[in-house]
Coordinates of C-alpha atoms and ligand atoms in Angstrom, one line a residue:
X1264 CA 104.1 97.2 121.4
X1265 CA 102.7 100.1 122.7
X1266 CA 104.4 103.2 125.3
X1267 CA 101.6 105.3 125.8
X1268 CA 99.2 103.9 128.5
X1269 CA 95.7 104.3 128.1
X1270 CA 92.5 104.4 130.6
X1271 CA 91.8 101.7 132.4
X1272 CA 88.2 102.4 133.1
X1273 CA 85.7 100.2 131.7
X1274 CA 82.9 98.1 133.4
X1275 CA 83.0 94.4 131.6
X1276 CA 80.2 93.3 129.5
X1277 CA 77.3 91.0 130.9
X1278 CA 77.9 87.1 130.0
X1279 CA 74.5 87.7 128.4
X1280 CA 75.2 90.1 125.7
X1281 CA 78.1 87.7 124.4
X1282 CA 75.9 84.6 124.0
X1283 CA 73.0 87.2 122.1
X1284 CA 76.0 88.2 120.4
X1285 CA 77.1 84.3 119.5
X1286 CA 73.1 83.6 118.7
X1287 CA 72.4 86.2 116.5
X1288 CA 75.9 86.3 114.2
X1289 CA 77.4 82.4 114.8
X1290 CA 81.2 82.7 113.4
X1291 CA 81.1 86.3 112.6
X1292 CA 81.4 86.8 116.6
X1293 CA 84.5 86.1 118.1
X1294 CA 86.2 87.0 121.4
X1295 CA 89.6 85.2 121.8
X1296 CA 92.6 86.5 122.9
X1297 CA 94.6 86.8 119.5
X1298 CA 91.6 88.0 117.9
X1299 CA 90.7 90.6 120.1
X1300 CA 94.5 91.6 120.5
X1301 CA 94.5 92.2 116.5
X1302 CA 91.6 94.4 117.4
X1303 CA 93.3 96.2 120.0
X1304 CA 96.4 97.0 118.5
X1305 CA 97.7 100.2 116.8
X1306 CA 100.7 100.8 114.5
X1307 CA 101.7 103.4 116.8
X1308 CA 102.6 104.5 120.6
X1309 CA 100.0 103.3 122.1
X1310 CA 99.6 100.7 124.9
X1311 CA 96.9 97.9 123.7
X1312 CA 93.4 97.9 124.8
X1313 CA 91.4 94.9 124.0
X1314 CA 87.5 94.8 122.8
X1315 CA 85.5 92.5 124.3
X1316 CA 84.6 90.8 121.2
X1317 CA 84.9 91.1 117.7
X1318 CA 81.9 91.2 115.1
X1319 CA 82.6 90.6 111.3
X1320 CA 80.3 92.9 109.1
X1321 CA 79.0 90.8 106.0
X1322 CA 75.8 93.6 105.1
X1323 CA 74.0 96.6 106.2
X1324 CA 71.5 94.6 108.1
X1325 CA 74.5 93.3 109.7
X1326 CA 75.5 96.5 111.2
X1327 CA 71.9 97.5 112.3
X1328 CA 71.4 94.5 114.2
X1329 CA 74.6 95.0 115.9
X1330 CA 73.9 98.8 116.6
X1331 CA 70.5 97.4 118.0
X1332 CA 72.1 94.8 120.3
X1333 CA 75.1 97.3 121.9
X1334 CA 72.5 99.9 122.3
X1335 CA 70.0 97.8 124.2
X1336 CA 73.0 96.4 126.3
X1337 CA 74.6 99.7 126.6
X1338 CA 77.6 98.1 125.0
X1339 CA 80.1 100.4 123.4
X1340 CA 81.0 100.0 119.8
X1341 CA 84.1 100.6 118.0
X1342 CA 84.3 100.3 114.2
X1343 CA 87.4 98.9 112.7
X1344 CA 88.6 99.2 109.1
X1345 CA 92.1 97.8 108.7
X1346 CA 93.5 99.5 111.6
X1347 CA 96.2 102.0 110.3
X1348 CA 95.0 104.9 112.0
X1349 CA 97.6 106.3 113.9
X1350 CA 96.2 108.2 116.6
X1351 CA 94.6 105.5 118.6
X1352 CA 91.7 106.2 116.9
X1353 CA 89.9 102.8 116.5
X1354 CA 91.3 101.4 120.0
X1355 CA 88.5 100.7 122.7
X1356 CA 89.7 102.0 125.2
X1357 CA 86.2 101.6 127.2
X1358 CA 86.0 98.4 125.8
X1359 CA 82.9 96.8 123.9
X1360 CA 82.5 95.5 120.0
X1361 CA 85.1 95.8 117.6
X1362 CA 83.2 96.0 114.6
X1363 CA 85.4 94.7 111.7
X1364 CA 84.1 95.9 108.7
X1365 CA 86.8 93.9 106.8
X1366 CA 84.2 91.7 105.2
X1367 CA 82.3 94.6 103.5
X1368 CA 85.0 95.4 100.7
X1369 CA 82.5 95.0 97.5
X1370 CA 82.5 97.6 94.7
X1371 CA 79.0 98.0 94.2
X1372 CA 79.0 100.5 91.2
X1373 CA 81.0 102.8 88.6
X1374 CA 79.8 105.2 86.7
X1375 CA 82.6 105.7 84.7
X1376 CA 80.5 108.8 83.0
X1377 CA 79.9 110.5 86.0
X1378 CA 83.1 110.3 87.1
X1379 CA 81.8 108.0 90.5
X1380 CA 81.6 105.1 92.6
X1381 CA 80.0 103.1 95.4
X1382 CA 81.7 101.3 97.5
X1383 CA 80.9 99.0 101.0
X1384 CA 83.3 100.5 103.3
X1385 CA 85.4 97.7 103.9
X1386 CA 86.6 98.2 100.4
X1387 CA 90.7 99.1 100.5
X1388 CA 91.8 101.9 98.3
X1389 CA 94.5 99.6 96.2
X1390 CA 92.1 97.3 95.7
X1391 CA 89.3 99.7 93.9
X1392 CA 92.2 101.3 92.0
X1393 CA 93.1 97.2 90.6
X1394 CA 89.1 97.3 90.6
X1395 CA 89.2 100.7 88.5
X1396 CA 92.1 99.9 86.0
X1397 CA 90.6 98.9 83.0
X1398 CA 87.7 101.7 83.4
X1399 CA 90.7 104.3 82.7
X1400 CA 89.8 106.4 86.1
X1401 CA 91.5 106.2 89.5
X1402 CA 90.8 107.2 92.9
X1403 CA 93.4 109.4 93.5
X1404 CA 93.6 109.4 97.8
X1405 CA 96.4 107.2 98.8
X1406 CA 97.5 107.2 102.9
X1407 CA 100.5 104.7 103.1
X1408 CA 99.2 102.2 104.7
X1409 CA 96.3 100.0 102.4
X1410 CA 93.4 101.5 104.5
X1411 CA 89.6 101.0 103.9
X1412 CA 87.3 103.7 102.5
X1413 CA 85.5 103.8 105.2
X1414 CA 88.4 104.1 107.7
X1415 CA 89.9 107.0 105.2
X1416 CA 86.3 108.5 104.8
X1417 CA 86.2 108.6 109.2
X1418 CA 89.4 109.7 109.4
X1419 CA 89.3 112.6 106.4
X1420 CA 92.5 111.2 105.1
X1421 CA 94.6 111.9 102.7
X1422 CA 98.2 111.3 100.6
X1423 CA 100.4 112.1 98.7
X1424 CA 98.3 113.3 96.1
X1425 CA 96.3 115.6 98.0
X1426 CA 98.0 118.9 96.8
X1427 CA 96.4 118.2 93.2
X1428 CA 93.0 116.2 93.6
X1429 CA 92.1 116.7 97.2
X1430 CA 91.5 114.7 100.7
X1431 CA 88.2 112.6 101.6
X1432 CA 86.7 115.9 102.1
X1433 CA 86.4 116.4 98.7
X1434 CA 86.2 112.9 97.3
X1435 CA 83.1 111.6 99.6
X1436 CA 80.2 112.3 97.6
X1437 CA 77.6 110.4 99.8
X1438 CA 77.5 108.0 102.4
X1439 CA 75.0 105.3 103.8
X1440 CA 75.2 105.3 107.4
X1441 CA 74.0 103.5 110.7
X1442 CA 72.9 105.7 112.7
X1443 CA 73.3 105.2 116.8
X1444 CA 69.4 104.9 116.4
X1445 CA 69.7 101.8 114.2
X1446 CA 68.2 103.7 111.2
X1447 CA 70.2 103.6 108.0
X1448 CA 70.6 106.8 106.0
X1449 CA 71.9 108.5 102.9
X1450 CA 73.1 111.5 103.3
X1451 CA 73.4 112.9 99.5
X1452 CA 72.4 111.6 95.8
X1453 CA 75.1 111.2 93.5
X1454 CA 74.6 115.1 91.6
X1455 CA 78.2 117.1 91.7
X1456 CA 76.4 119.7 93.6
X1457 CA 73.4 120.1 96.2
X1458 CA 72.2 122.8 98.4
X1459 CA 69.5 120.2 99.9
X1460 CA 69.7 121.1 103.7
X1461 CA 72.6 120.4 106.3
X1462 CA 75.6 119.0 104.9
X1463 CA 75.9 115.4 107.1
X1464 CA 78.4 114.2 104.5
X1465 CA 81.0 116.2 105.6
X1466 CA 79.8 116.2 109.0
X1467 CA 80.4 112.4 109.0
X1468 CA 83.9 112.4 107.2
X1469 CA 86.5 113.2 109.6
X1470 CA 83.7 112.0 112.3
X1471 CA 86.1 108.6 114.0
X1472 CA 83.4 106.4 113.8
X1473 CA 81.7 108.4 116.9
X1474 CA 78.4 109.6 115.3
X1475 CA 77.3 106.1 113.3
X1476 CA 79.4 103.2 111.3
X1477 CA 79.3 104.2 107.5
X1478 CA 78.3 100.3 105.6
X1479 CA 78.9 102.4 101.8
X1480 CA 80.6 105.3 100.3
X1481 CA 80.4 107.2 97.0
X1482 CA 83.7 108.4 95.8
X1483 CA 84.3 111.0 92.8
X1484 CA 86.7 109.5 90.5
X1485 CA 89.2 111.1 88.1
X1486 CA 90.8 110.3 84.7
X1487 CA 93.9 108.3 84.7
X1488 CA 96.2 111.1 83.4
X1489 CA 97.7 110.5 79.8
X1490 CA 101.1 111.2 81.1
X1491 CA 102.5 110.4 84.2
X1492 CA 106.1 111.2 84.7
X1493 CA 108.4 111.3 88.2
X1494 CA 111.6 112.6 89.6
X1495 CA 113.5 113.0 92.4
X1496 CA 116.0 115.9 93.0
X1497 CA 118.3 116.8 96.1
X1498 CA 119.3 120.2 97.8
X1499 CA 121.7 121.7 99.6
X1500 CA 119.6 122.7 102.2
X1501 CA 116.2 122.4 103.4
X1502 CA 115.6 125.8 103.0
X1503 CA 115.8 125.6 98.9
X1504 CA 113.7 122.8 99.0
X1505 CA 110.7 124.2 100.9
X1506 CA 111.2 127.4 99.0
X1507 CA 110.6 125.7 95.7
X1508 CA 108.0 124.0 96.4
X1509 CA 105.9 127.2 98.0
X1510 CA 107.0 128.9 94.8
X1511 CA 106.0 126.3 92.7
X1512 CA 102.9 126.6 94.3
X1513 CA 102.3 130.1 94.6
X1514 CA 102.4 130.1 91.0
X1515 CA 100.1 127.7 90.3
X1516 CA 102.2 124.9 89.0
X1517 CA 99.2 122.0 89.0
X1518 CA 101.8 119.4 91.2
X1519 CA 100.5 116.0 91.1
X1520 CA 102.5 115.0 94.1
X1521 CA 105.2 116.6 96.1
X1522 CA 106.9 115.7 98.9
X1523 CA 109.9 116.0 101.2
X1524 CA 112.1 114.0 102.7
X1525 CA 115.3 115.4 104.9
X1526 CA 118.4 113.6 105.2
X1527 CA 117.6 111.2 107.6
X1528 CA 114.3 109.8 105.8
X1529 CA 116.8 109.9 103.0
X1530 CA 119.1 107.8 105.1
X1531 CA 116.5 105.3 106.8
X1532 CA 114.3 104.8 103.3
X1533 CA 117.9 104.0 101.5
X1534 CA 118.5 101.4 104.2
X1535 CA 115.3 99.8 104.6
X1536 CA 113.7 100.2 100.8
X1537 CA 117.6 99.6 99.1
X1538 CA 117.5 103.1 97.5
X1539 CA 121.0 104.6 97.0
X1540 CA 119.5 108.1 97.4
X1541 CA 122.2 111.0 98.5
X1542 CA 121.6 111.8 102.0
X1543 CA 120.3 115.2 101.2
X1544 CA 116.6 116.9 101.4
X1545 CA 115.3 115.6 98.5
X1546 CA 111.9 115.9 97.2
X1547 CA 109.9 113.6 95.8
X1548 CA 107.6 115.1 92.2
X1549 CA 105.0 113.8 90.0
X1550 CA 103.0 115.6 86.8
X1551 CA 100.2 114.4 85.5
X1552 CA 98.9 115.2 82.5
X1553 CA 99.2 116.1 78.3
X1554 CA 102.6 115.5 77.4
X1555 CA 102.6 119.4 76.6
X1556 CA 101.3 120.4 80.0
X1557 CA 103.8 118.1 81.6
X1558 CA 106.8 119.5 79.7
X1559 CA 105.6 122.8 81.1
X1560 CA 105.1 122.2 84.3
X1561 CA 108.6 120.2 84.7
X1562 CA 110.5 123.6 82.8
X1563 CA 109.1 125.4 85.5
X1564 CA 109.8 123.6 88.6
X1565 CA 113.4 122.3 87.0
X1566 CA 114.1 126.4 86.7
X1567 CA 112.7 126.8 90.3
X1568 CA 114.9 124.1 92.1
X1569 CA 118.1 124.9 90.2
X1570 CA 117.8 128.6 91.5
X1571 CA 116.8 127.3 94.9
X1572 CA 120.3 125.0 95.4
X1573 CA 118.4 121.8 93.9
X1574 CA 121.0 119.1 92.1
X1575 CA 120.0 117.8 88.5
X1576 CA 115.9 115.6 88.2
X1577 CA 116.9 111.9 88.2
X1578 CA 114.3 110.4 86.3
X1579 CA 112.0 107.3 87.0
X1580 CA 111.3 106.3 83.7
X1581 CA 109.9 102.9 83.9
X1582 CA 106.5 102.4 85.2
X1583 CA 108.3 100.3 87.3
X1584 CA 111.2 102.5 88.8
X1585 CA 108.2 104.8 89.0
X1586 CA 106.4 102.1 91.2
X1587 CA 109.4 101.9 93.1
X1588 CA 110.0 104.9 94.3
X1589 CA 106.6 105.8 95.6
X1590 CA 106.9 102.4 97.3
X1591 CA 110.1 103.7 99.0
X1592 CA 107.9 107.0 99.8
X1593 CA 104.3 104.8 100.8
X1594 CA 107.0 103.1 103.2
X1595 CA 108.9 106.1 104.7
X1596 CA 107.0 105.7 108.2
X1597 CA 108.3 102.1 108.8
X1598 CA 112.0 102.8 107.3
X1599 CA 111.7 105.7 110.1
X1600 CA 110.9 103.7 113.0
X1601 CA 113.1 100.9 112.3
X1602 CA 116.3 103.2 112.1
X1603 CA 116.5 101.5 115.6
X1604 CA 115.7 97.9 116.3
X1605 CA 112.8 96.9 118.4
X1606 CA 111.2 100.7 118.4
X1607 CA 107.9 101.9 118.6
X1608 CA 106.9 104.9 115.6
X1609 CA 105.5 108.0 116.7
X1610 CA 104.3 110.5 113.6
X1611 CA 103.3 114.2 114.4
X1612 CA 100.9 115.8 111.8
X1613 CA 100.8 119.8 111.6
X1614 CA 99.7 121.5 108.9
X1615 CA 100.2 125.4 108.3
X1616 CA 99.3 128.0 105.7
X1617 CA 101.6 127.4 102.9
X1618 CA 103.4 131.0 103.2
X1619 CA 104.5 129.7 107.0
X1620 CA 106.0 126.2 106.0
X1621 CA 109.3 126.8 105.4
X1622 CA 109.0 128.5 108.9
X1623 CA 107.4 125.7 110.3
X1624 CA 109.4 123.0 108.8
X1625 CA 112.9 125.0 109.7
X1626 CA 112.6 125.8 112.9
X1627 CA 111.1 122.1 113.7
X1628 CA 114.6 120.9 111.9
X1629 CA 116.6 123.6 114.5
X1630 CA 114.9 121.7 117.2
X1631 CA 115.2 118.2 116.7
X1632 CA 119.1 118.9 116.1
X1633 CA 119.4 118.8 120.6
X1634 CA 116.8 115.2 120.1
X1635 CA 118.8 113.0 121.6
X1636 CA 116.6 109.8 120.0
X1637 CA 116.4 109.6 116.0
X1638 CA 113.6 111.6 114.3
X1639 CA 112.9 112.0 110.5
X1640 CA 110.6 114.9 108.9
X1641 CA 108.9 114.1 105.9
X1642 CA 105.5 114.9 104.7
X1643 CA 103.2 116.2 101.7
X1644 CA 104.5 119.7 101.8
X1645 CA 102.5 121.1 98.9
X1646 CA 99.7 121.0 101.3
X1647 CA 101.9 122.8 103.8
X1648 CA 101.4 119.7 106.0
X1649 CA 104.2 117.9 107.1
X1650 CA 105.5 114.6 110.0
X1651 CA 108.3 114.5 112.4
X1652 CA 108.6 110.2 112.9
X1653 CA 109.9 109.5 116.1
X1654 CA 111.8 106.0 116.7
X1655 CA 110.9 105.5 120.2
X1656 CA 112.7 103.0 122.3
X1657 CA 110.1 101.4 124.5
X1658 CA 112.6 100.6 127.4
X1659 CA 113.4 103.8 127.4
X1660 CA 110.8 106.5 129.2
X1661 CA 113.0 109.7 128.5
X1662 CA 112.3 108.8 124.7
X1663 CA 108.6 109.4 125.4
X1664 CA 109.1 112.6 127.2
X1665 CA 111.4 114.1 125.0
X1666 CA 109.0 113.4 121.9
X1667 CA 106.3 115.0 123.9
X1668 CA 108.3 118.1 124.5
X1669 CA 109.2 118.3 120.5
X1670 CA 105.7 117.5 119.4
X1671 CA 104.2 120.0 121.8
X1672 CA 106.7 122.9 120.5
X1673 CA 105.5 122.0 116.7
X1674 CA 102.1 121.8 117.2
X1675 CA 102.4 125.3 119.1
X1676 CA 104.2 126.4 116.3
X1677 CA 102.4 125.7 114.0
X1678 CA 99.2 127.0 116.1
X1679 CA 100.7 130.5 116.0
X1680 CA 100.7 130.4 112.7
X1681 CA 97.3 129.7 111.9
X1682 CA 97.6 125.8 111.3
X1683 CA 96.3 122.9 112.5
X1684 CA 97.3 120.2 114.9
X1685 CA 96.5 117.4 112.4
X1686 CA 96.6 117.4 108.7
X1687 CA 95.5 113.7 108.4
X1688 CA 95.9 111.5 110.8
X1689 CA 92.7 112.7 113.2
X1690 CA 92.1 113.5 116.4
X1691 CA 91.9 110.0 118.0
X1692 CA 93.2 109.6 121.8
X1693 CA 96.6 111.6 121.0
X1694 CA 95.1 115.1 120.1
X1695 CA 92.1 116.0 122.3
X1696 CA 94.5 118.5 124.3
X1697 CA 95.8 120.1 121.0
X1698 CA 92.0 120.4 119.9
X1699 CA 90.6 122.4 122.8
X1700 CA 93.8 124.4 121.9
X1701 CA 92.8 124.6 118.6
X1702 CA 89.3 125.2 118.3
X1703 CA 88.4 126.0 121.6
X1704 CA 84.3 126.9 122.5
X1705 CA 84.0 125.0 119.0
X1706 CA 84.5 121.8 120.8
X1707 CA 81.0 122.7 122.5
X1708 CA 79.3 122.6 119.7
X1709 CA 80.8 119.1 118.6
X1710 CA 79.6 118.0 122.3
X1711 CA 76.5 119.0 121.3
X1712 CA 76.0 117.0 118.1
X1713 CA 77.6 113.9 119.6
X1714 CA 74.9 114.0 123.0
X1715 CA 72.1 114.7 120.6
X1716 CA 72.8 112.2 118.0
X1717 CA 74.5 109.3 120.4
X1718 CA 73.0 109.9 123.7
X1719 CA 74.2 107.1 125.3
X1720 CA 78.0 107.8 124.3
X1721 CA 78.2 104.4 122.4
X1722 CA 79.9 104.8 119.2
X1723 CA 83.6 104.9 119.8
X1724 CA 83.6 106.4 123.3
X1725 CA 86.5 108.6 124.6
X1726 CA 87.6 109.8 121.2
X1727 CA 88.1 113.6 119.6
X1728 CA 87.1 115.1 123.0
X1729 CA 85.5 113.9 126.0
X1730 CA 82.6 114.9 127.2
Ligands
FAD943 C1 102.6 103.5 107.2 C2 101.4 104.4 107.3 C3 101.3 105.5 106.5 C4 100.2 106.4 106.7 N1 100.1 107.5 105.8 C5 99.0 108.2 105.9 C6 98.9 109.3 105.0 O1 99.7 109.6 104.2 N2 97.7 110.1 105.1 C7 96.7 109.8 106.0 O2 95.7 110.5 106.0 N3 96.9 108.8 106.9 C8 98.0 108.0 106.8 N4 98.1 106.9 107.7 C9 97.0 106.7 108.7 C10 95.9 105.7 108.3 O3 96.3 104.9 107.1 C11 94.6 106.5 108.0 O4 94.2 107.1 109.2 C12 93.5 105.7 107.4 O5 92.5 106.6 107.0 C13 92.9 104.7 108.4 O6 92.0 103.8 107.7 P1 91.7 102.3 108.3 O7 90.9 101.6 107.4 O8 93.0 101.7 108.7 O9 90.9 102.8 109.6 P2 91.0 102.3 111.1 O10 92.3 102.6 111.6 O11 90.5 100.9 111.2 O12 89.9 103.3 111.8 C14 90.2 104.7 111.8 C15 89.0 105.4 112.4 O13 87.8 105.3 111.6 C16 86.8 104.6 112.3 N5 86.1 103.8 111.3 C17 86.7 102.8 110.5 N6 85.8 102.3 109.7 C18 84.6 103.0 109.9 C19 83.3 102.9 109.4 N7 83.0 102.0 108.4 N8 82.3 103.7 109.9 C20 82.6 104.6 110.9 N9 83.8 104.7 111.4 C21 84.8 103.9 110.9 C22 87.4 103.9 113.4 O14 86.5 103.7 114.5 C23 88.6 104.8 113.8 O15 88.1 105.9 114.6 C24 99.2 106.1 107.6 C25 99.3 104.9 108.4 C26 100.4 104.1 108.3 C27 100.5 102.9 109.2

């Protein structure tokens, strides 16, 4: 259930278009209610907005027929991965085709020696990594939720392991695309480097599905590292913990995976994951790599936390425990909004320098001490980047307008310190304001690129700005 409405505004397609739809993909069209309503759902605050139909992807030529159809109809076009975006950002809110690309979730290669992989979109980023195991390398980008490349790829997401190997910004290679011209392109070979022209890789990733649908993706890989070890510690205050992690940081400490939880996470993960965690900020570590370089890197950052007010490293030893406790971590958003029956989750998503965060991230705690409705922080604070999770009560309309005021003070925060709006998550339907904000005459240039490569304003309309 959603609190946030949406526009209304959308003319309904022509009876036509369905049955072209119906003749030219049989089953792999559908339009009824539950179906759609899957399709027009988000994990988040927003109302519901339902496609007009629904079109299952099997292959490439799939996609280019469909492109071809909506175009000719002037039929909007909304591609769908597995629908964890949390921003709105696959809703069609000016109706249209859902276009599920579920059904495209083949690995197509590995090149184990080069480090790379191909992958159909669809293709969900626990399911290489089971896909991957025996190979010994990993793809290392991990948003909670199981999300598809292709969704992660649009979105320029990231995880937990971001501080150490990167976001989809680094870890797209190449991509094969549909363009809104039905014309299917590749925008790079699979060298590590290339100075061959405009970059349209990155131009895509981050791009929400508005310039093209993306049918395959090339991902660098990395090693599975020889030693994996994890810990979690608590401290007296949130200060110590920020500061140890910019230290650790600022002196170059290679962090697989760090990240913070306050004393409410603490609290809602220990109720709804059965962790018996102290109600402190704790953070959350992981080291990868020679059992020498590991033993290093955990001296340093024990020494760090101790002098910071951090309690003693309680070890997951098992690959189990280990397993459990990132669990716990991958399900922090859900333990959030549940610490109230029947809510609705609401994550903000700055991300500041990492000199400003324990700035940012204090003053945000100062300020959600007057919230009157339960809020969490936690976040991937080695990248400076950081959520406040809302538990909105949807019979309640001060809820909403309380979050609003909170999230607008962050993100204007963090703004004055040189950050960003959002980290991860995208722009979507929630952001556009914070954008203009953010990048101001930039946005021009984006308006631009979008007119001149989807003229008709097709491909996801009404998303990252409007035009
Ligand atoms: C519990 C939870 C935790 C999360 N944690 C994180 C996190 O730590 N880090 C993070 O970055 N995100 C996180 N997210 C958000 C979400 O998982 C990411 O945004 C993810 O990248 C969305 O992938 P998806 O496959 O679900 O895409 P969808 O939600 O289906 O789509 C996302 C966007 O991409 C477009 N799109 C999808 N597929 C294609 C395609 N093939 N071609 C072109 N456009 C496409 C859609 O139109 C839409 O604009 C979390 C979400 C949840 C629910």
């Amino acid at each position: 259930m959603g609190v946030f409405a949406l526009p209304t505004d959308r003319a309904p397609v022509a009876p036509d278009f369905l049955v072209s739809l119906s003749a030219r993909f049989g089953a792999q069209a559908q339009s009824s209610e539950a179906v759609r309503r899957q399709h027009g759902s988000s994990e988040a605050h927003f109302a519901a907005v339902l496609p007009d139909a629904v079109v299952y992807a099997r292959s490439t030529d799939d996609v280019v027929d469909l492109v071809r159809l909506c175009t000719s109809a002037g039929v909007p076009i909304v591609a769908f991965g597995a629908g964890t975006s949390i921003e709105g950002n696959a809703l069609p809110i000016h109706g249209g085709v859902s276009l599920d690309m579920s059904e495209m979730n083949a690995v197509l290669a590995v090149n184990a020696g080069d480090f790379d992989c191909t992958v159909q979109a669809g293709c969900r980023r626990e399911e290489l990594n089971e896909y991957l195991r025996d190979t010994g390398l990993f793809f290392p980008i991990d948003p909670g939720a199981n999300a598809t490349i292709g969704g992660m790829a649009s979105t320029r997401a990231s995880g937990t392991n971001a501080v150490r190997y990167g976001t989809m910004r680094e870890a797209v290679m190449s991509l094969k695309v549909v363009t809104p011209q039905g014309e299917v392109i590749t925008t790079s070979r699979r060298a590590r480097k290339s100075a061959a022209g405009y970059d349209l890789t990155r131009l895509y990733v981050g791009s929400e599905g508005t310039l093209g649908i993306i049918t395959e993706v090339t991902l660098r890989l990395h090693p599975i590292p020889e030693t994996i070890s994890a810990a979690v510690c608590g401290f007296e205050s949130l200060q110590g913990a920020v500061d140890t992690v910019v230290q650790a940081i600022q002196l170059s400490v290679p962090l697989a995976r760090v990240e913070i939880l306050d004393d409410m996470q603490i609290r809602a993960c220990n109720q709804w994951s059965k962790l018996d965690l102290p109600e402190v900020t704790t953070l959350f570590f992981e080291f990868h790599g020679t059992p020498a370089g590991v033993a290093e890197q955990i001296a340093t950052v024990e020494e760090l936390a101790k002098a910071n007010g951090g309690g003693d490293f309680r070890w997951a030893s098992t690959v189990e425990e280990r397993s459990r406790l990132w669990k716990a971590r991958h399900e922090a958003y859900y333990a959030a909004v549940n610490l109230r029956p029947g809510a609705v989750g609401w994550s903000t998503d700055v991300c500041v320098p990492i000199s400003r965060l324990p700035e940012c991230i204090l003053a945000t705690k100062a300020d959600l001490a007057t919230a009157t409705l339960p809020a969490t922080i936690l976040g991937h604070v080695g990248d400076g980047n950081f959520h406040v999770i809302f538990s909105i009560d949807p019979a309640n309309p001060n809820d909403m307008v309380e979050a609003e005021a909170i999230n607008a003070r962050l993100i204007e925060r963090a703004l004055e310190m040189d950050g960003t709006c959002t980290g991860e998550h995208g722009i979507g339907i929630g952001k556009q304001d914070w954008l203009e904000e953010e990048l101001g005459d930039a946005i021009d240039v984006m308006r631009t690129l979008k007119r001149a490569m989807d003229p008709q304003n097709l491909f996801n309309p009404g998303k990252i700005f409007s035009l």
